C-alpha positions as a Markdown table, in Angstrom:
| # | Residue | x | y | z |
|---|---|---|---|---|
| 1 | Unk | 130.0 | 99.0 | 91.6 |
| 2 | Unk | 128.2 | 102.3 | 92.1 |
| 3 | Unk | 125.5 | 101.7 | 94.8 |
| 4 | Unk | 123.6 | 104.7 | 93.4 |
| 5 | Unk | 123.4 | 103.4 | 89.9 |
| 6 | Unk | 119.9 | 102.3 | 88.9 |
| 7 | Unk | 119.5 | 98.6 | 88.0 |
| 8 | Unk | 119.4 | 97.7 | 84.3 |
| 9 | Unk | 116.0 | 97.5 | 82.5 |
| 10 | Unk | 114.2 | 94.3 | 83.2 |
| 11 | Unk | 114.1 | 91.9 | 80.2 |
| 12 | Unk | 110.8 | 92.5 | 78.4 |
| 13 | Unk | 110.0 | 88.9 | 77.8 |
| 14 | Unk | 106.4 | 89.3 | 76.6 |
| 15 | Unk | 107.1 | 91.9 | 73.9 |
| 16 | Unk | 110.6 | 91.3 | 72.5 |
| 17 | Unk | 110.8 | 87.6 | 71.6 |
| 18 | Unk | 109.1 | 85.9 | 68.6 |
| 19 | Unk | 108.6 | 82.7 | 70.7 |
| 20 | Unk | 108.7 | 83.9 | 74.3 |
| 21 | Unk | 107.5 | 80.6 | 75.9 |
| 22 | Unk | 111.0 | 79.1 | 76.4 |
| 23 | Unk | 112.3 | 82.3 | 78.0 |
| 24 | Unk | 109.2 | 82.7 | 80.2 |
| 25 | Unk | 109.5 | 79.1 | 81.3 |
| 26 | Unk | 113.2 | 79.5 | 82.0 |
| 27 | Unk | 112.7 | 82.7 | 83.9 |
| 28 | Unk | 110.1 | 81.1 | 86.2 |
| 29 | Unk | 112.1 | 77.9 | 86.7 |
| 30 | Unk | 115.6 | 79.3 | 87.0 |
| 31 | Unk | 115.9 | 83.0 | 87.7 |
| 32 | Unk | 115.4 | 82.7 | 91.5 |
| 33 | Unk | 117.7 | 79.8 | 91.9 |
| 34 | Unk | 120.5 | 81.5 | 89.9 |
| 35 | Unk | 120.0 | 84.8 | 91.8 |
| 36 | Unk | 120.1 | 83.0 | 95.2 |
| 37 | Unk | 123.3 | 81.1 | 94.2 |
| 38 | Unk | 125.1 | 84.3 | 93.0 |
| 39 | Unk | 124.0 | 86.2 | 96.1 |
| 40 | Unk | 125.2 | 83.5 | 98.4 |
| 41 | Unk | 128.6 | 83.4 | 96.7 |
| 42 | Unk | 129.2 | 87.1 | 96.5 |
| 43 | Unk | 127.2 | 88.4 | 99.5 |
| 44 | Unk | 125.6 | 91.1 | 97.3 |
| 45 | Unk | 121.9 | 90.9 | 96.5 |
| 46 | Unk | 122.0 | 93.8 | 94.0 |
| 47 | Unk | 124.9 | 92.3 | 92.1 |
| 48 | Unk | 123.1 | 89.0 | 91.8 |
| 49 | Unk | 119.9 | 90.7 | 90.6 |
| 50 | Unk | 121.8 | 92.8 | 88.0 |
| 51 | Unk | 123.7 | 89.8 | 86.7 |
| 52 | Unk | 120.6 | 87.6 | 86.3 |
| 53 | Unk | 118.9 | 90.4 | 84.4 |
| 54 | Unk | 121.9 | 90.8 | 82.2 |
| 55 | Unk | 121.8 | 87.1 | 81.5 |
| 56 | Unk | 118.2 | 87.2 | 80.4 |
| 57 | Unk | 118.8 | 90.2 | 78.2 |
| 58 | Unk | 121.5 | 88.2 | 76.5 |
| 59 | Unk | 119.1 | 85.3 | 76.1 |
| 60 | Unk | 116.6 | 87.6 | 74.5 |
| 61 | Unk | 119.3 | 88.6 | 72.0 |
| 62 | Unk | 120.7 | 85.1 | 71.3 |
| 63 | Unk | 118.0 | 82.4 | 71.7 |
| 64 | Unk | 115.6 | 83.6 | 69.0 |
| 65 | Unk | 118.6 | 83.6 | 66.5 |
| 66 | Unk | 120.6 | 80.6 | 67.7 |
| 67 | Unk | 117.9 | 78.4 | 69.3 |
| 68 | Unk | 117.2 | 77.5 | 72.9 |
| 69 | Unk | 120.3 | 75.7 | 74.4 |
| 70 | Unk | 119.9 | 72.1 | 75.4 |
| 71 | Unk | 120.3 | 73.1 | 79.1 |
| 72 | Unk | 118.7 | 76.5 | 79.5 |
| 73 | Unk | 119.3 | 76.7 | 83.2 |
| 74 | Unk | 123.0 | 75.9 | 82.9 |
| 75 | Unk | 123.4 | 78.4 | 80.0 |
| 76 | Unk | 121.7 | 81.1 | 82.1 |
| 77 | Unk | 123.7 | 80.3 | 85.3 |
| 78 | Unk | 127.0 | 80.4 | 83.3 |
| 79 | Unk | 126.0 | 83.7 | 81.6 |
| 80 | Unk | 124.9 | 85.3 | 84.8 |
| 81 | Unk | 128.1 | 84.3 | 86.6 |
| 82 | Unk | 130.1 | 85.7 | 83.6 |
| 83 | Unk | 128.1 | 89.0 | 83.8 |
| 84 | Unk | 128.8 | 89.2 | 87.5 |
| 85 | Unk | 132.5 | 88.7 | 87.0 |
| 86 | Unk | 132.5 | 91.4 | 84.3 |
| 87 | Unk | 130.8 | 93.8 | 86.7 |
| 88 | Unk | 133.2 | 93.0 | 89.5 |
| 89 | Unk | 136.3 | 93.4 | 87.3 |
| 90 | Unk | 135.1 | 96.9 | 86.6 |
| 91 | Unk | 134.5 | 97.6 | 90.3 |
| 92 | Unk | 137.6 | 98.6 | 92.2 |
| 93 | Unk | 136.0 | 97.5 | 95.5 |
| 94 | Unk | 135.0 | 94.1 | 94.0 |
| 95 | Unk | 138.2 | 92.1 | 94.5 |
| 96 | Unk | 137.0 | 90.1 | 97.5 |
| 97 | Unk | 133.7 | 89.3 | 95.9 |
| 98 | Unk | 135.5 | 88.4 | 92.7 |
| 99 | Unk | 137.6 | 85.9 | 94.6 |
| 100 | Unk | 134.4 | 84.4 | 96.2 |
| 101 | Unk | 132.8 | 84.1 | 92.8 |
| 102 | Unk | 135.8 | 82.6 | 91.2 |
| 103 | Unk | 136.1 | 80.1 | 94.0 |
| 104 | Unk | 132.6 | 78.9 | 93.2 |
| 105 | Unk | 133.5 | 78.2 | 89.5 |
| 106 | Unk | 132.1 | 74.9 | 88.5 |
| 107 | Unk | 129.8 | 74.5 | 91.5 |
| 108 | Unk | 127.4 | 77.0 | 89.9 |
| 109 | Unk | 127.1 | 74.8 | 86.8 |
| 110 | Unk | 125.8 | 71.9 | 88.7 |
| 111 | Unk | 122.0 | 71.6 | 88.3 |
| 112 | Unk | 119.7 | 70.5 | 91.1 |
| 113 | Unk | 119.9 | 66.8 | 90.0 |
| 114 | Unk | 120.4 | 65.2 | 93.4 |
| 115 | Unk | 119.4 | 65.6 | 97.0 |
| 116 | Unk | 122.5 | 67.5 | 97.9 |
| 117 | Unk | 122.0 | 70.0 | 95.1 |
| 118 | Unk | 118.4 | 70.5 | 96.0 |
| 119 | Unk | 119.3 | 71.1 | 99.6 |
| 120 | Unk | 122.0 | 73.6 | 98.6 |
| 121 | Unk | 119.6 | 75.5 | 96.4 |
| 122 | Unk | 117.0 | 75.6 | 99.3 |
| 123 | Unk | 119.7 | 76.9 | 101.7 |
| 124 | Unk | 120.8 | 79.6 | 99.2 |
| 125 | Unk | 117.2 | 80.7 | 98.6 |
| 126 | Unk | 116.6 | 80.9 | 102.4 |
| 127 | Unk | 119.9 | 82.8 | 102.8 |
| 128 | Unk | 118.6 | 85.3 | 100.2 |
| 129 | Unk | 115.3 | 85.6 | 102.0 |
| 130 | Unk | 117.1 | 86.4 | 105.3 |
| 131 | Unk | 119.2 | 89.1 | 103.5 |
| 132 | Unk | 116.1 | 90.7 | 102.0 |
| 133 | Unk | 114.5 | 90.7 | 105.5 |
| 134 | Unk | 117.5 | 92.4 | 107.2 |
| 135 | Unk | 116.4 | 94.6 | 110.1 |
| 136 | Unk | 118.2 | 97.6 | 108.5 |
| 137 | Unk | 115.3 | 97.8 | 106.0 |
| 138 | Unk | 111.8 | 99.0 | 106.9 |
| 139 | Unk | 109.0 | 96.3 | 106.7 |
| 140 | Unk | 107.6 | 97.5 | 103.3 |
| 141 | Unk | 111.1 | 97.4 | 101.7 |
| 142 | Unk | 111.7 | 93.9 | 103.1 |
| 143 | Unk | 108.5 | 92.7 | 101.4 |
| 144 | Unk | 109.2 | 94.5 | 98.1 |
| 145 | Unk | 112.8 | 93.2 | 98.0 |
| 146 | Unk | 111.8 | 89.7 | 98.8 |
| 147 | Unk | 109.1 | 89.8 | 96.0 |
| 148 | Unk | 111.8 | 91.0 | 93.6 |
| 149 | Unk | 114.9 | 89.0 | 94.5 |
| 150 | Unk | 113.4 | 85.8 | 96.0 |
| 151 | Unk | 110.2 | 85.5 | 94.0 |
| 152 | Unk | 111.2 | 87.1 | 90.8 |
| 153 | Unk | 108.3 | 89.5 | 90.4 |
| 154 | Unk | 108.9 | 92.5 | 88.1 |
| 155 | Unk | 109.1 | 96.0 | 89.4 |
| 156 | Unk | 105.8 | 96.7 | 87.6 |
| 157 | Unk | 104.1 | 93.8 | 89.4 |
| 158 | Unk | 105.4 | 94.8 | 92.8 |
| 159 | Unk | 104.4 | 98.5 | 92.2 |
| 160 | Unk | 100.9 | 97.3 | 91.4 |
| 161 | Unk | 100.7 | 95.2 | 94.6 |
| 162 | Unk | 101.8 | 98.2 | 96.6 |
| 163 | Unk | 99.5 | 100.6 | 94.7 |
| 164 | Unk | 102.4 | 102.9 | 93.8 |
| 165 | Unk | 103.9 | 104.0 | 90.5 |
| 166 | Unk | 106.6 | 101.8 | 88.9 |
| 167 | Unk | 109.3 | 104.6 | 89.1 |
| 168 | Unk | 108.5 | 105.0 | 92.8 |
| 169 | Unk | 108.9 | 101.3 | 93.4 |
| 170 | Unk | 112.1 | 101.2 | 91.4 |
| 171 | Unk | 113.5 | 103.9 | 93.7 |
| 172 | Unk | 112.3 | 102.0 | 96.8 |
| 173 | Unk | 114.1 | 98.8 | 95.6 |
| 174 | Unk | 117.2 | 100.8 | 94.8 |
| 175 | Unk | 117.3 | 102.4 | 98.3 |
| 176 | Unk | 116.8 | 98.9 | 99.8 |
| 177 | Unk | 119.7 | 97.5 | 97.9 |
| 178 | Unk | 121.9 | 100.4 | 98.9 |
| 179 | Unk | 120.8 | 100.1 | 102.6 |
| 180 | Unk | 121.8 | 96.4 | 102.5 |
| 181 | Unk | 125.3 | 97.3 | 101.2 |
| 182 | Unk | 125.8 | 100.0 | 103.8 |
| 183 | Unk | 124.7 | 97.7 | 106.5 |
| 184 | Unk | 127.1 | 95.0 | 105.4 |
| 185 | Unk | 124.3 | 92.5 | 105.3 |
| 186 | Unk | 125.5 | 89.0 | 104.7 |
| 187 | Unk | 123.6 | 86.6 | 102.4 |
| 188 | Unk | 123.4 | 83.7 | 104.8 |
| 189 | Unk | 121.1 | 82.0 | 107.4 |
| 190 | Unk | 121.9 | 83.8 | 110.7 |
| 191 | Unk | 123.8 | 81.9 | 113.4 |
| 192 | Unk | 121.6 | 80.2 | 116.0 |
| 193 | Unk | 122.0 | 83.0 | 118.6 |
| 194 | Unk | 120.8 | 85.6 | 116.0 |
| 195 | Unk | 118.1 | 83.4 | 114.4 |
| 196 | Unk | 115.3 | 84.1 | 116.9 |
| 197 | Unk | 115.4 | 87.9 | 116.5 |
| 198 | Unk | 115.4 | 87.7 | 112.7 |
| 199 | Unk | 112.9 | 84.9 | 112.4 |
| 200 | Unk | 109.7 | 86.9 | 113.0 |
| 201 | Unk | 110.5 | 89.2 | 110.0 |
| 202 | Unk | 111.2 | 86.4 | 107.6 |
| 203 | Unk | 108.0 | 84.5 | 108.7 |
| 204 | Unk | 105.9 | 87.7 | 108.1 |
| 205 | Unk | 107.4 | 88.2 | 104.7 |
| 206 | Unk | 107.0 | 84.6 | 103.6 |
| 207 | Unk | 103.3 | 84.7 | 104.7 |
| 208 | Unk | 102.8 | 87.8 | 102.7 |
| 209 | Unk | 104.4 | 86.2 | 99.7 |
| 210 | Unk | 102.1 | 83.2 | 100.1 |
| 211 | Unk | 99.1 | 85.5 | 100.3 |
| 212 | Unk | 100.1 | 87.3 | 97.2 |
| 213 | Unk | 100.3 | 83.9 | 95.4 |
| 214 | Unk | 97.1 | 82.6 | 96.9 |
| 215 | Unk | 95.1 | 85.6 | 95.9 |
| 216 | Unk | 97.0 | 88.3 | 94.0 |
| 217 | Unk | 96.4 | 91.9 | 95.3 |
| 218 | Unk | 96.2 | 93.2 | 91.7 |
| 219 | Unk | 97.0 | 92.3 | 88.1 |
| 220 | Unk | 95.4 | 90.1 | 85.5 |
| 221 | Unk | 96.1 | 86.8 | 87.3 |
| 222 | Unk | 93.8 | 86.1 | 90.2 |
| 223 | Unk | 96.3 | 83.8 | 91.8 |
| 224 | Unk | 100.1 | 83.1 | 91.4 |
| 225 | Unk | 100.5 | 79.4 | 92.2 |
| 226 | Unk | 104.3 | 79.6 | 91.7 |
| 227 | Unk | 104.5 | 82.2 | 94.5 |
| 228 | Unk | 102.4 | 80.1 | 96.9 |
| 229 | Unk | 104.6 | 77.1 | 96.2 |
| 230 | Unk | 107.7 | 79.1 | 96.7 |
| 231 | Unk | 106.5 | 80.3 | 100.1 |
| 232 | Unk | 105.7 | 76.7 | 101.2 |
| 233 | Unk | 109.2 | 75.6 | 100.0 |
| 234 | Unk | 110.9 | 78.3 | 102.0 |
| 235 | Unk | 108.8 | 77.4 | 105.1 |
| 236 | Unk | 109.7 | 73.8 | 104.7 |
| 237 | Unk | 113.4 | 74.7 | 104.6 |
| 238 | Unk | 113.0 | 76.8 | 107.7 |
| 239 | Unk | 111.3 | 73.8 | 109.4 |
| 240 | Unk | 114.2 | 71.6 | 108.4 |
| 241 | Unk | 116.6 | 74.1 | 110.0 |
| 242 | Unk | 114.5 | 74.7 | 113.1 |
| 243 | Unk | 112.4 | 71.6 | 113.7 |
| 244 | Unk | 111.3 | 72.6 | 117.2 |
| 245 | Unk | 110.4 | 76.2 | 116.5 |
| 246 | Unk | 106.6 | 76.3 | 117.1 |
| 247 | Unk | 105.8 | 79.4 | 115.0 |
| 248 | Unk | 107.6 | 77.8 | 112.0 |
| 249 | Unk | 105.5 | 74.7 | 112.5 |
| 250 | Unk | 102.4 | 76.9 | 112.8 |
| 251 | Unk | 103.1 | 78.8 | 109.7 |
| 252 | Unk | 103.8 | 75.7 | 107.7 |
| 253 | Unk | 100.6 | 74.1 | 109.0 |
| 254 | Unk | 98.7 | 77.3 | 108.1 |
| 255 | Unk | 100.1 | 77.4 | 104.5 |
| 256 | Unk | 99.4 | 73.7 | 103.9 |
| 257 | Unk | 95.8 | 74.0 | 105.2 |
| 258 | Unk | 95.2 | 76.9 | 102.8 |
| 259 | Unk | 96.9 | 75.0 | 100.0 |
| 260 | Unk | 94.8 | 71.9 | 100.6 |
| 261 | Unk | 91.8 | 73.9 | 99.5 |
| 262 | Unk | 93.4 | 75.4 | 96.4 |
| 263 | Unk | 91.8 | 73.1 | 93.8 |
| 264 | Unk | 88.3 | 74.0 | 94.9 |
| 265 | Unk | 88.8 | 77.8 | 95.0 |
| 266 | Unk | 88.1 | 78.5 | 91.3 |
| 267 | Unk | 85.5 | 77.1 | 89.0 |
| 268 | Unk | 86.1 | 76.0 | 85.3 |
| 269 | Unk | 85.7 | 79.6 | 84.2 |
| 270 | Unk | 88.3 | 80.9 | 86.7 |
| 271 | Unk | 85.7 | 82.4 | 89.0 |
| 272 | Unk | 86.3 | 82.6 | 92.7 |
| 273 | Unk | 84.3 | 80.2 | 94.8 |
| 274 | Unk | 83.4 | 81.2 | 98.4 |
| 275 | Unk | 84.4 | 78.8 | 101.2 |
| 276 | Unk | 80.8 | 78.2 | 101.9 |
| 277 | Unk | 80.2 | 76.9 | 98.4 |
| 278 | Unk | 83.4 | 74.9 | 97.7 |
| 279 | Unk | 83.2 | 71.2 | 96.9 |
| 280 | Unk | 85.0 | 69.8 | 99.9 |
| 281 | Unk | 85.5 | 66.5 | 98.2 |
| 282 | Unk | 88.2 | 68.4 | 96.1 |
| 283 | Unk | 90.2 | 69.4 | 99.1 |
| 284 | Unk | 93.5 | 67.6 | 99.5 |
| 285 | Unk | 93.0 | 65.4 | 102.6 |
| 286 | Unk | 96.6 | 64.2 | 102.7 |
| 287 | Unk | 97.9 | 67.8 | 102.8 |
| 288 | Unk | 95.4 | 68.7 | 105.5 |
| 289 | Unk | 96.4 | 65.7 | 107.6 |
| 290 | Unk | 100.1 | 66.7 | 107.3 |
| 291 | Unk | 99.2 | 70.2 | 108.4 |
| 292 | Unk | 97.2 | 68.8 | 111.4 |
| 293 | Unk | 100.2 | 66.7 | 112.5 |
| 294 | Unk | 102.5 | 69.8 | 112.3 |
| 295 | Unk | 100.0 | 71.9 | 114.3 |
| 296 | Unk | 99.7 | 69.2 | 117.0 |
| 297 | Unk | 103.5 | 69.2 | 117.3 |
| 298 | Unk | 103.6 | 73.0 | 117.6 |
| 299 | Unk | 100.9 | 73.0 | 120.3 |
| 300 | Unk | 102.8 | 70.4 | 122.3 |
| 301 | Unk | 105.7 | 72.7 | 122.6 |
| 302 | Unk | 103.5 | 75.1 | 124.7 |
| 303 | Unk | 104.8 | 78.3 | 123.2 |
| 304 | Unk | 101.7 | 79.7 | 121.4 |
| 305 | Unk | 102.0 | 82.3 | 118.7 |
| 306 | Unk | 99.8 | 84.0 | 116.0 |
| 307 | Unk | 100.6 | 81.5 | 113.2 |
| 308 | Unk | 99.6 | 78.6 | 115.4 |
| 309 | Unk | 96.3 | 80.2 | 116.3 |
| 310 | Unk | 95.6 | 81.0 | 112.6 |
| 311 | Unk | 96.4 | 77.4 | 111.7 |
| 312 | Unk | 94.0 | 76.2 | 114.4 |
| 313 | Unk | 91.3 | 78.3 | 112.9 |
| 314 | Unk | 92.0 | 76.9 | 109.4 |
| 315 | Unk | 92.0 | 73.4 | 110.8 |
| 316 | Unk | 88.5 | 73.9 | 112.2 |
| 317 | Unk | 87.3 | 74.9 | 108.7 |
| 318 | Unk | 89.1 | 71.9 | 107.3 |
| 319 | Unk | 87.5 | 69.5 | 109.7 |
| 320 | Unk | 83.9 | 70.7 | 109.4 |
| 321 | Unk | 81.8 | 68.4 | 107.2 |
| 322 | Unk | 80.1 | 71.5 | 105.7 |
| 323 | Unk | 80.1 | 75.3 | 106.1 |
| 324 | Unk | 77.0 | 75.3 | 108.3 |
| 325 | Unk | 78.5 | 72.8 | 110.7 |
| 326 | Unk | 81.7 | 74.8 | 111.3 |
| 327 | Unk | 82.5 | 75.3 | 115.0 |
| 328 | Unk | 82.0 | 79.1 | 114.8 |
| 329 | Unk | 82.0 | 79.5 | 118.6 |
| 330 | Unk | 85.4 | 77.9 | 118.9 |
| 331 | Unk | 86.7 | 80.0 | 115.9 |
| 332 | Unk | 85.4 | 83.1 | 117.6 |
| 333 | Unk | 87.3 | 82.2 | 120.8 |
| 334 | Unk | 90.5 | 81.6 | 118.7 |
| 335 | Unk | 90.1 | 85.1 | 117.1 |
| 336 | Unk | 89.9 | 86.5 | 120.7 |
| 337 | Unk | 93.2 | 84.7 | 121.4 |
| 338 | Unk | 94.7 | 86.0 | 118.1 |
| 339 | Unk | 93.7 | 89.5 | 119.0 |
| 340 | Unk | 95.6 | 89.2 | 122.3 |
| 341 | Unk | 98.8 | 87.9 | 120.5 |
| 342 | Unk | 98.7 | 90.2 | 117.4 |
| 343 | Unk | 96.2 | 93.0 | 117.8 |
| 344 | Unk | 94.7 | 94.2 | 114.4 |
| 345 | Unk | 91.5 | 95.5 | 113.1 |
| 346 | Unk | 91.6 | 92.8 | 110.4 |
| 347 | Unk | 91.6 | 90.2 | 113.2 |
| 348 | Unk | 88.5 | 91.8 | 114.6 |
| 349 | Unk | 86.9 | 91.9 | 111.2 |
| 350 | Unk | 87.4 | 88.2 | 110.8 |
| 351 | Unk | 86.1 | 87.6 | 114.3 |
| 352 | Unk | 82.9 | 89.3 | 113.2 |
| 353 | Unk | 82.5 | 86.7 | 110.5 |
| 354 | Unk | 82.4 | 84.0 | 113.2 |
| 355 | Unk | 80.1 | 86.2 | 115.3 |
| 356 | Unk | 77.7 | 86.4 | 112.3 |
| 357 | Unk | 77.1 | 82.6 | 112.5 |
| 358 | Unk | 77.7 | 82.0 | 116.2 |
| 359 | Unk | 75.5 | 84.9 | 117.5 |
| 360 | Unk | 73.8 | 86.7 | 114.6 |
| 361 | Unk | 74.3 | 89.4 | 111.9 |
| 362 | Unk | 73.2 | 92.2 | 114.2 |
| 363 | Unk | 75.9 | 91.4 | 116.8 |
| 364 | Unk | 78.5 | 91.1 | 114.0 |
| 365 | Unk | 77.5 | 94.4 | 112.5 |
| 366 | Unk | 77.9 | 96.1 | 115.9 |
| 367 | Unk | 81.4 | 94.6 | 116.1 |
| 368 | Unk | 82.6 | 95.9 | 112.8 |
| 369 | Unk | 81.1 | 99.4 | 112.8 |
| 370 | Unk | 83.8 | 100.8 | 115.2 |
| 371 | Unk | 86.4 | 99.5 | 112.7 |
| 372 | Unk | 85.3 | 101.8 | 109.9 |
| 373 | Unk | 88.0 | 104.5 | 110.6 |
| 374 | Unk | 90.8 | 101.9 | 110.3 |
| 375 | Unk | 89.3 | 99.8 | 107.5 |
| 376 | Unk | 87.5 | 102.2 | 105.2 |
| 377 | Unk | 90.0 | 101.5 | 102.4 |
| 378 | Unk | 89.8 | 97.7 | 102.8 |
| 379 | Unk | 87.3 | 96.1 | 100.3 |
| 380 | Unk | 86.6 | 93.1 | 102.6 |
| 381 | Unk | 85.3 | 95.4 | 105.3 |
| 382 | Unk | 82.7 | 96.8 | 103.0 |
| 383 | Unk | 81.9 | 93.4 | 101.5 |
| 384 | Unk | 81.3 | 91.9 | 105.0 |
| 385 | Unk | 79.3 | 94.9 | 106.0 |
| 386 | Unk | 77.2 | 94.6 | 102.8 |
| 387 | Unk | 76.4 | 90.9 | 103.7 |
| 388 | Unk | 75.4 | 91.8 | 107.2 |
| 389 | Unk | 73.2 | 94.7 | 106.2 |
| 390 | Unk | 71.5 | 92.5 | 103.5 |
| 391 | Unk | 70.9 | 89.9 | 106.1 |
| 392 | Unk | 69.1 | 92.5 | 108.3 |
| 393 | Unk | 67.0 | 93.6 | 105.4 |
| 394 | Unk | 68.8 | 97.0 | 105.0 |
| 395 | Unk | 69.0 | 96.6 | 101.3 |
| 396 | Unk | 69.8 | 100.2 | 100.2 |
| 397 | Unk | 72.7 | 100.4 | 102.7 |
| 398 | Unk | 73.9 | 97.0 | 101.6 |
| 399 | Unk | 74.0 | 98.1 | 98.0 |
| 400 | Unk | 76.1 | 101.1 | 98.8 |
| 401 | Unk | 78.5 | 99.0 | 100.8 |
| 402 | Unk | 78.8 | 96.5 | 97.9 |
| 403 | Unk | 79.5 | 99.3 | 95.5 |
| 404 | Unk | 82.3 | 100.6 | 97.8 |
| 405 | Unk | 83.8 | 97.1 | 98.1 |
| 406 | Unk | 83.8 | 96.7 | 94.3 |
| 407 | Unk | 85.4 | 100.1 | 93.8 |
| 408 | Unk | 88.2 | 99.1 | 96.2 |
| 409 | Unk | 88.8 | 95.5 | 95.0 |
| 410 | Unk | 91.8 | 95.0 | 92.7 |
| 411 | Unk | 91.9 | 91.3 | 92.2 |
| 412 | Unk | 89.9 | 90.3 | 89.1 |
| 413 | Unk | 88.3 | 87.2 | 90.7 |
| 414 | Unk | 87.1 | 89.2 | 93.7 |
| 415 | Unk | 85.8 | 91.9 | 91.4 |
| 416 | Unk | 83.8 | 89.4 | 89.4 |
| 417 | Unk | 82.5 | 87.8 | 92.6 |
| 418 | Unk | 81.3 | 91.2 | 93.9 |
| 419 | Unk | 79.8 | 92.0 | 90.5 |
| 420 | Unk | 77.7 | 88.9 | 90.8 |
| 421 | Unk | 76.3 | 90.4 | 93.9 |
| 422 | Unk | 77.8 | 87.9 | 96.3 |
| 423 | Unk | 79.5 | 88.9 | 99.6 |
| 424 | Unk | 83.0 | 87.6 | 100.3 |
């Protein structure tokens, strides 16, 4: 297979099918699983992606005419495997991969109908995530490739999230796939002696995937619940493989704490609700309790890390009976700790939110003004600044900051919230 050949066009599900619902449902439910299984069997992320796209193109051609098959997932898995075999037979260098794929004949047809199949699917998905986060790739390529191969976002959606053109993102993904081939990257969970050095990159990418699902960086949908669920499933699989790794425990606790508030984050009209105004009775207490147990186990291991500290901050929010009674002083101290572990102007920006309530808006404004050079392009910097200025009676400056925040915000729910004149 020519590593420099561009990938086939993505199946245009919204525009080319009379009844697109079955195809869209199948894509969301099956594409990632099939892609991960093929990548695990052949060791080639690009081949797996191409074969899955080929399978959906064939579905677009046949399903409207012949009807949706009784087992859509099985049909797509079989077709994708056949497409991969066809590509490998045309590839002079594909003999070894062809043998691997042929050896998996039959196993790929088995649906996730029992615990062993579910575990195999999780392992294959995690193997694909580790491949996409290979150290041969720069960080932005790792995230983009994970969003494409593991989460199934289209090139257009990823380009929008990265604020680049679709052709530019297509080339970035092509270069990433080529780099993986040249590096001989294996689609597998690394051996224990390699796992530690690879883990940080995977955790960072999984967290970014969750954030994209929790509040999309752009596009028409304010949130992608399927992406958030996928990130949680990947982290649970990591936890199963590494039950005593504190940062895995910390990340899982952090994601579950955020997820526990998901039902209260939007109102009936799809409008974003600020944390201060959420109905805490709608929070999932069971999920929050699970997260707290995981965090306690992580802290007991006495190897602190950024995800554990962020989970501790989220836990304080979860435990507060109301927004006003949040332990802002303790949260401020935790942000100090987080800044020591993972320095970032965004950490300092979040610390200023705690300062606003623990000390006062004037002190918080003094903290964020030095961040302007680093965060001028970040809408939440201007949104917080607007709130602080408004609290100090500097209304004209607050209005300018709000306008700047609105101009930078890409998420529709955040834009609507800013338009209502509320600070985030």
